[in-house]
Amino acid sequence: MASCVDCSDVLVHDEPLGPLTTLGIGGPARLFYAPSTVDELAAVLAELDARGERVRFLGNGSNLLVDDEGVDGAVVSFRRLRFVRPDRDRAGVFDVGAGALVPGLITRTARSGFAGMERLVGIPGSIGGSLFQNAGGKDGSMADIVEGATLVTRSGRTVFRRQDELGLGYRKSALGGAAVASVRLRLTPDDPRAVVERARALMVYRKRTQPLQDRSPGCIFVNPHGERSASWLLERAGVKGLRHGRASFSEKHSNFIINEGGATAHDVRVLIREARDRVFDRFHQHLRLEITEWTAGRPIG
Ligand SMILES: Cc1cc2nc3c(=O)[nH]c(=O)nc-3n(C[C@H](O)[C@H](O)[C@H](O)COP(=O)(O)OP(=O)(O)OC[C@H]3O[C@@H](n4cnc5c(N)ncnc54)[C@H](O)[C@@H]3O)c2cc1C
């Protein structure tokens, strides 16, 4: 197992998290690590485990609600783990560092003549966070293009897991608390122009239906079982445009909460509770959060 004494060269104290999230809300992390190799990541996790620190993983912060007071314990960021390594023997197979961003990967793989990533158009996450969430939409999800992943366990052990061992389901995975260090993608050779064109068409649709220019964490709630989507229920429950402080439900897509500038985590929570209550009162359905909450207090859940 790798060791890094106290890992101080990859450690920052009291790093503000708000600017590292797409919602732009949140106080500092007491300890913030940004390892730049998988070995460093393993060493950091081993050390934090030995010290009994609580650890949270940060990708591109595009599905997160962080408390205004920030979080105690350690945050491990993947922003320096952005390698992309094509397999020399198998066309379309790439090992990608967990911090590599989905939009850049879509452009790069499409232009090189590989199809598959374009189903994630409009998703601003890292590839590691996207595997954790099994991100996707109506055109498919990460599960369709992943051959496996290298994980680092909380005690710092590095293991490779095949796709069918990752527990991927609708917006979820089962990684046993491990970090995703890298993802092995398996894409399909295709005409670059056709892939780029498909990606462009999907982006046009996204821009028309989602508030992509605004600060948000994407969809707040997952779609419940059954025919009605979360946004259908929210719209009928009258939450579109609902506002608290400087946060509001988007006029364009009723499952998005927007930071209009200066919103707090408290503002967002008030809106989440109000929306849930309204949907429950009208449809007797409980909406489950899609976003991850980082809170020192009691989570909304
Ligand atoms: C405008 C907009 C549109 C969006 N559209 C979609 C969409 O269509 N479909 C969709 O599924 N999502 C969508 N999202 C949500 C979000 O982009 C995805 O969930 C994305 O995959 C999250 O990746 P991230 O790197 O930003 O993760 P983060 O927000 O940083 O983290 C999310 C969760 O993943 C965990 N995590 C992050 N990195 C790792 C890692 N390396 N190892 C282990 N755990 C990790 C975190 O601890 C956290 O629990 C959208 C978001 C926005 C802002």
Coordinates of C-alpha atoms and ligand atoms in Angstrom, one line a residue:
M1 CA 0.0 0.0 0.0
A2 CA 1.3 3.5 -0.9
S3 CA 2.0 5.9 1.9
C4 CA 2.3 9.7 2.0
V5 CA 3.2 10.4 5.7
D6 CA 0.6 13.1 6.3
C7 CA -0.2 13.7 2.6
S8 CA 0.4 17.5 3.2
D9 CA 1.5 18.2 -0.4
V10 CA -2.0 17.4 -1.7
L11 CA -3.8 18.9 1.3
V12 CA -5.5 22.4 1.7
H13 CA -7.2 23.5 4.9
D14 CA -10.6 25.2 4.9
E15 CA -11.2 25.1 1.1
P16 CA -14.5 26.8 0.2
L17 CA -16.8 24.3 -1.5
G18 CA -19.4 26.7 -3.0
P19 CA -17.3 27.6 -6.0
L20 CA -16.6 23.9 -6.7
T21 CA -20.3 23.2 -7.2
T22 CA -22.6 24.1 -10.1
L23 CA -25.2 25.5 -7.6
G24 CA -22.5 27.8 -6.1
I25 CA -23.5 27.2 -2.5
G26 CA -21.6 25.9 0.5
G27 CA -19.0 26.6 3.1
P28 CA -15.5 25.2 3.5
A29 CA -14.1 21.7 3.9
R30 CA -11.9 21.5 7.0
L31 CA -9.5 19.2 5.1
F32 CA -9.4 19.1 1.3
Y33 CA -7.3 16.7 -0.7
A34 CA -6.7 16.7 -4.4
P35 CA -4.4 13.7 -5.3
S36 CA -3.0 13.6 -8.8
T37 CA -2.3 9.9 -9.2
V38 CA -4.2 6.7 -8.2
D39 CA -1.4 5.8 -5.9
E40 CA -1.7 9.2 -4.1
L41 CA -5.4 8.7 -3.8
A42 CA -4.9 5.3 -2.2
A43 CA -2.3 6.8 0.2
V44 CA -4.7 9.6 1.2
L45 CA -7.6 7.2 1.8
A46 CA -5.4 4.8 3.8
E47 CA -4.2 7.7 6.0
L48 CA -7.7 9.2 6.5
D49 CA -9.0 5.7 7.4
A50 CA -6.2 5.2 9.9
R51 CA -7.0 8.6 11.5
G52 CA -10.7 7.7 11.6
E53 CA -11.7 10.9 9.6
R54 CA -15.0 11.1 7.9
V55 CA -14.4 11.2 4.1
R56 CA -16.5 12.6 1.3
F57 CA -15.8 12.5 -2.5
L58 CA -16.1 15.5 -4.7
G59 CA -16.4 15.2 -8.5
N60 CA -17.5 18.3 -10.4
G61 CA -20.1 19.2 -7.8
S62 CA -22.9 19.1 -10.3
N63 CA -25.3 17.1 -8.1
L64 CA -24.5 18.4 -4.7
L65 CA -26.1 20.6 -2.0
V66 CA -23.5 21.6 0.5
D67 CA -24.3 23.2 3.9
D68 CA -23.7 27.0 4.3
E69 CA -21.4 26.1 7.3
G70 CA -19.4 23.7 5.1
V71 CA -18.5 20.2 6.3
D72 CA -16.3 18.7 9.0
G73 CA -13.9 15.9 8.1
A74 CA -12.2 15.5 4.8
V75 CA -13.2 16.1 1.2
V76 CA -11.3 14.2 -1.5
S77 CA -11.4 15.9 -5.0
F78 CA -10.7 14.2 -8.3
R79 CA -10.0 17.3 -10.2
R80 CA -6.3 16.4 -10.8
L81 CA -7.1 12.9 -11.9
R82 CA -8.1 13.6 -15.5
F83 CA -6.1 11.3 -17.7
V84 CA -7.5 9.7 -20.8
R85 CA -5.7 6.5 -22.0
P86 CA -6.9 4.8 -25.1
D87 CA -6.3 1.0 -25.1
R88 CA -3.6 0.2 -27.7
D89 CA -5.1 -3.2 -28.6
R90 CA -8.8 -2.5 -28.5
A91 CA -10.3 0.3 -30.5
G92 CA -12.9 2.3 -28.5
V93 CA -11.7 1.2 -25.0
F94 CA -10.5 4.1 -22.8
D95 CA -9.3 4.2 -19.2
V96 CA -10.3 7.6 -17.9
G97 CA -9.4 9.3 -14.6
A98 CA -12.4 9.9 -12.4
G99 CA -12.0 13.7 -12.6
A100 CA -12.2 13.9 -16.4
L101 CA -15.3 15.9 -17.3
V102 CA -18.1 14.4 -19.3
P103 CA -18.6 17.3 -21.8
G104 CA -14.9 17.2 -22.9
L105 CA -15.0 13.4 -23.2
I106 CA -18.0 13.6 -25.4
T107 CA -16.3 16.0 -27.8
R108 CA -13.0 14.1 -27.8
T109 CA -14.4 10.6 -28.4
A110 CA -17.0 11.8 -30.9
R111 CA -14.3 13.6 -33.0
S112 CA -12.1 10.5 -32.8
G113 CA -15.0 8.4 -34.3
F114 CA -16.4 6.6 -31.3
A115 CA -20.1 6.6 -30.4
G116 CA -21.7 6.1 -27.0
M117 CA -20.7 9.1 -24.8
E118 CA -23.2 11.4 -26.7
R119 CA -26.0 9.8 -24.6
L120 CA -24.7 11.9 -21.7
V121 CA -24.9 15.3 -23.6
G122 CA -25.9 18.1 -21.2
I123 CA -24.5 16.4 -18.1
P124 CA -21.8 18.6 -16.6
G125 CA -20.3 16.0 -14.2
S126 CA -17.0 14.1 -13.9
I127 CA -16.9 10.6 -15.2
G128 CA -16.3 9.3 -11.6
G129 CA -19.4 11.1 -10.2
S130 CA -21.4 10.0 -13.3
L131 CA -20.5 6.4 -12.6
F132 CA -21.5 6.8 -8.9
Q133 CA -24.9 8.2 -9.9
N134 CA -25.2 6.1 -13.1
A135 CA -26.0 9.4 -14.7
G136 CA -28.0 9.4 -17.9
G137 CA -31.4 10.2 -19.4
K138 CA -33.9 9.0 -21.9
D139 CA -31.1 7.9 -24.4
G140 CA -29.3 5.7 -21.9
S141 CA -26.9 5.9 -19.0
M142 CA -23.3 5.2 -17.9
A143 CA -24.1 1.5 -17.5
D144 CA -24.4 1.2 -21.3
I145 CA -20.8 2.4 -22.0
V146 CA -18.8 1.1 -19.0
E147 CA -16.7 -2.1 -19.1
G148 CA -15.5 -1.7 -15.5
A149 CA -13.8 0.7 -13.0
T150 CA -10.8 0.9 -10.8
L151 CA -11.9 1.6 -7.3
V152 CA -10.0 2.5 -4.2
T153 CA -11.5 1.2 -0.9
R154 CA -11.7 3.3 2.2
S155 CA -8.7 1.5 3.6
G156 CA -6.7 2.4 0.4
R157 CA -6.8 -0.9 -1.5
T158 CA -7.0 -0.6 -5.3
V159 CA -9.3 -3.1 -7.1
F160 CA -10.8 -3.5 -10.6
R161 CA -14.5 -4.2 -10.8
R162 CA -16.4 -5.3 -13.9
Q163 CA -19.6 -3.5 -15.0
D164 CA -21.8 -6.2 -13.6
E165 CA -20.1 -5.9 -10.2
L166 CA -20.8 -2.1 -9.8
G167 CA -24.5 -2.5 -8.9
L168 CA -25.6 0.1 -11.5
G169 CA -29.3 0.9 -11.5
Y170 CA -31.5 3.9 -12.0
R171 CA -29.3 6.8 -10.7
K172 CA -27.4 4.6 -8.4
S173 CA -24.5 2.3 -7.9
A174 CA -23.3 0.0 -5.1
L175 CA -19.6 0.7 -4.6
G176 CA -19.4 -0.1 -0.9
G177 CA -18.1 3.4 0.0
A178 CA -15.1 3.1 -2.4
A179 CA -13.8 5.9 -4.5
V180 CA -14.0 5.6 -8.3
A181 CA -10.3 6.2 -9.4
S182 CA -10.9 5.6 -13.1
V183 CA -13.5 4.3 -15.4
R184 CA -13.0 1.9 -18.4
L185 CA -15.3 3.0 -21.2
R186 CA -16.1 0.8 -24.1
L187 CA -17.4 2.8 -27.1
T188 CA -18.4 1.9 -30.6
P189 CA -16.5 2.9 -33.8
D190 CA -18.7 5.2 -35.9
D191 CA -18.5 8.0 -38.4
P192 CA -17.2 11.1 -36.5
R193 CA -19.5 13.4 -38.4
A194 CA -22.6 11.3 -37.5
V195 CA -21.7 11.2 -33.8
V196 CA -21.0 14.9 -33.6
E197 CA -24.3 15.6 -35.3
R198 CA -26.2 13.4 -32.9
A199 CA -24.5 15.1 -30.0
R200 CA -25.4 18.5 -31.4
A201 CA -29.1 17.5 -31.9
L202 CA -29.3 16.2 -28.3
M203 CA -27.7 19.5 -27.0
V204 CA -30.3 21.6 -28.9
Y205 CA -33.1 19.6 -27.2
R206 CA -31.4 20.0 -23.7
K207 CA -31.0 23.7 -24.2
R208 CA -34.7 24.0 -25.1
T209 CA -35.9 22.0 -22.1
Q210 CA -33.4 22.7 -19.3
P211 CA -32.1 25.9 -17.7
L212 CA -28.5 25.1 -18.6
Q213 CA -27.3 28.7 -18.3
D214 CA -28.4 29.0 -14.6
R215 CA -26.6 27.8 -11.5
S216 CA -28.3 24.6 -10.4
P217 CA -27.5 21.0 -9.2
G218 CA -29.6 19.5 -12.1
C219 CA -32.7 17.6 -11.2
I220 CA -33.6 17.7 -7.5
F221 CA -35.7 14.6 -7.3
V222 CA -35.5 11.2 -9.1
N223 CA -38.5 10.0 -11.1
P224 CA -40.8 7.9 -8.9
H225 CA -41.9 4.5 -10.1
G226 CA -44.9 4.7 -12.4
E227 CA -45.8 6.7 -15.4
R228 CA -45.5 10.3 -14.0
S229 CA -42.1 11.9 -13.9
A230 CA -41.0 14.1 -11.0
S231 CA -41.3 17.2 -13.1
W232 CA -44.9 16.3 -14.2
L233 CA -45.9 15.9 -10.5
L234 CA -44.0 19.1 -9.5
E235 CA -45.6 21.2 -12.2
R236 CA -49.1 20.0 -11.4
A237 CA -48.4 20.7 -7.7
G238 CA -47.7 24.3 -8.7
V239 CA -44.0 24.7 -7.8
K240 CA -42.8 26.2 -11.1
G241 CA -41.4 29.6 -10.3
L242 CA -41.8 29.1 -6.5
R243 CA -39.1 31.1 -4.7
H244 CA -37.5 31.4 -1.3
G245 CA -34.8 34.0 -0.6
R246 CA -32.5 33.9 -3.7
A247 CA -33.5 30.4 -4.8
S248 CA -36.3 29.4 -7.1
F249 CA -37.8 26.5 -9.0
S250 CA -37.0 27.1 -12.7
E251 CA -39.7 28.4 -15.0
K252 CA -38.2 26.2 -17.7
H253 CA -38.0 22.8 -15.9
S254 CA -39.9 22.3 -12.7
N255 CA -37.4 19.7 -11.3
F256 CA -34.6 22.3 -11.3
I257 CA -33.8 24.7 -8.4
I258 CA -31.8 27.7 -9.4
N259 CA -29.5 30.0 -7.4
E260 CA -30.4 33.5 -8.6
G261 CA -27.3 34.8 -6.9
G262 CA -26.6 34.8 -3.2
A263 CA -29.0 31.8 -2.4
T264 CA -28.2 29.8 0.7
A265 CA -28.5 26.0 1.4
H266 CA -31.3 27.0 3.8
D267 CA -33.2 28.7 0.9
V268 CA -32.9 25.5 -1.2
R269 CA -34.0 23.2 1.7
V270 CA -37.1 25.3 2.3
L271 CA -38.1 24.9 -1.4
I272 CA -37.4 21.2 -1.4
R273 CA -39.6 20.7 1.7
E274 CA -42.4 22.8 0.3
A275 CA -42.3 21.0 -3.1
R276 CA -42.4 17.6 -1.4
D277 CA -45.3 18.5 0.8
R278 CA -47.3 19.9 -2.1
V279 CA -46.7 16.7 -4.2
F280 CA -47.6 14.5 -1.3
D281 CA -50.7 16.4 -0.4
R282 CA -51.9 16.3 -4.0
F283 CA -50.7 12.9 -5.3
H284 CA -49.8 10.9 -2.1
Q285 CA -46.3 10.3 -3.6
H286 CA -43.1 10.8 -1.8
L287 CA -40.3 12.3 -4.0
R288 CA -36.8 11.0 -3.3
L289 CA -33.8 13.3 -3.6
E290 CA -31.5 12.8 -6.6
I291 CA -28.9 15.3 -5.3
T292 CA -26.5 14.4 -2.6
E293 CA -26.7 16.5 0.6
W294 CA -23.6 17.4 2.5
T295 CA -24.8 18.5 5.9
A296 CA -23.5 18.6 9.5
G297 CA -27.1 18.5 10.7
R298 CA -30.1 16.3 9.9
P299 CA -30.3 15.6 6.1
I300 CA -33.7 16.0 4.3
G301 CA -33.0 12.5 2.9
Ligands
LIG1 C1 -27.5 21.5 -15.8 C2 -27.4 20.1 -15.2 C3 -28.0 19.1 -16.0 C4 -27.9 17.7 -15.5 N1 -28.4 16.7 -16.2 C5 -28.4 15.5 -15.8 C6 -28.9 14.4 -16.5 O1 -29.5 14.6 -17.5 N2 -28.8 13.1 -16.0 C7 -28.2 12.9 -14.8 O2 -28.1 11.7 -14.4 N3 -27.7 13.9 -14.1 C8 -27.7 15.1 -14.5 N4 -27.2 16.2 -13.8 C9 -26.6 15.9 -12.5 C10 -25.1 15.6 -12.5 O3 -24.4 16.3 -13.5 C11 -24.8 14.1 -12.6 O4 -25.3 13.4 -11.5 C12 -23.2 13.9 -12.5 O5 -23.0 12.6 -12.9 C13 -22.6 14.2 -11.2 O6 -21.2 14.1 -11.4 P1 -20.2 15.0 -10.5 O7 -18.9 14.7 -10.8 O8 -20.6 16.5 -10.7 O9 -20.6 14.5 -9.0 P2 -20.7 15.4 -7.7 O10 -21.8 16.3 -7.8 O11 -19.4 15.9 -7.4 O12 -21.0 14.2 -6.7 C14 -22.2 13.5 -6.8 C15 -22.1 12.2 -5.9 O13 -21.1 11.4 -6.5 C16 -20.1 11.1 -5.5 N5 -18.8 11.0 -6.3 C17 -18.3 12.0 -7.1 N6 -17.1 11.6 -7.6 C18 -16.9 10.3 -7.1 C19 -15.8 9.4 -7.2 N7 -14.8 9.6 -8.0 N8 -15.9 8.2 -6.5 C20 -17.0 8.0 -5.7 N9 -18.0 8.8 -5.6 C21 -18.0 10.0 -6.2 C22 -20.2 12.2 -4.5 O14 -19.6 11.9 -3.3 C23 -21.7 12.5 -4.5 O15 -22.3 11.6 -3.6 C24 -27.3 17.5 -14.3 C25 -26.7 18.6 -13.5 C26 -26.8 19.8 -14.0 C27 -26.1 21.0 -13.2

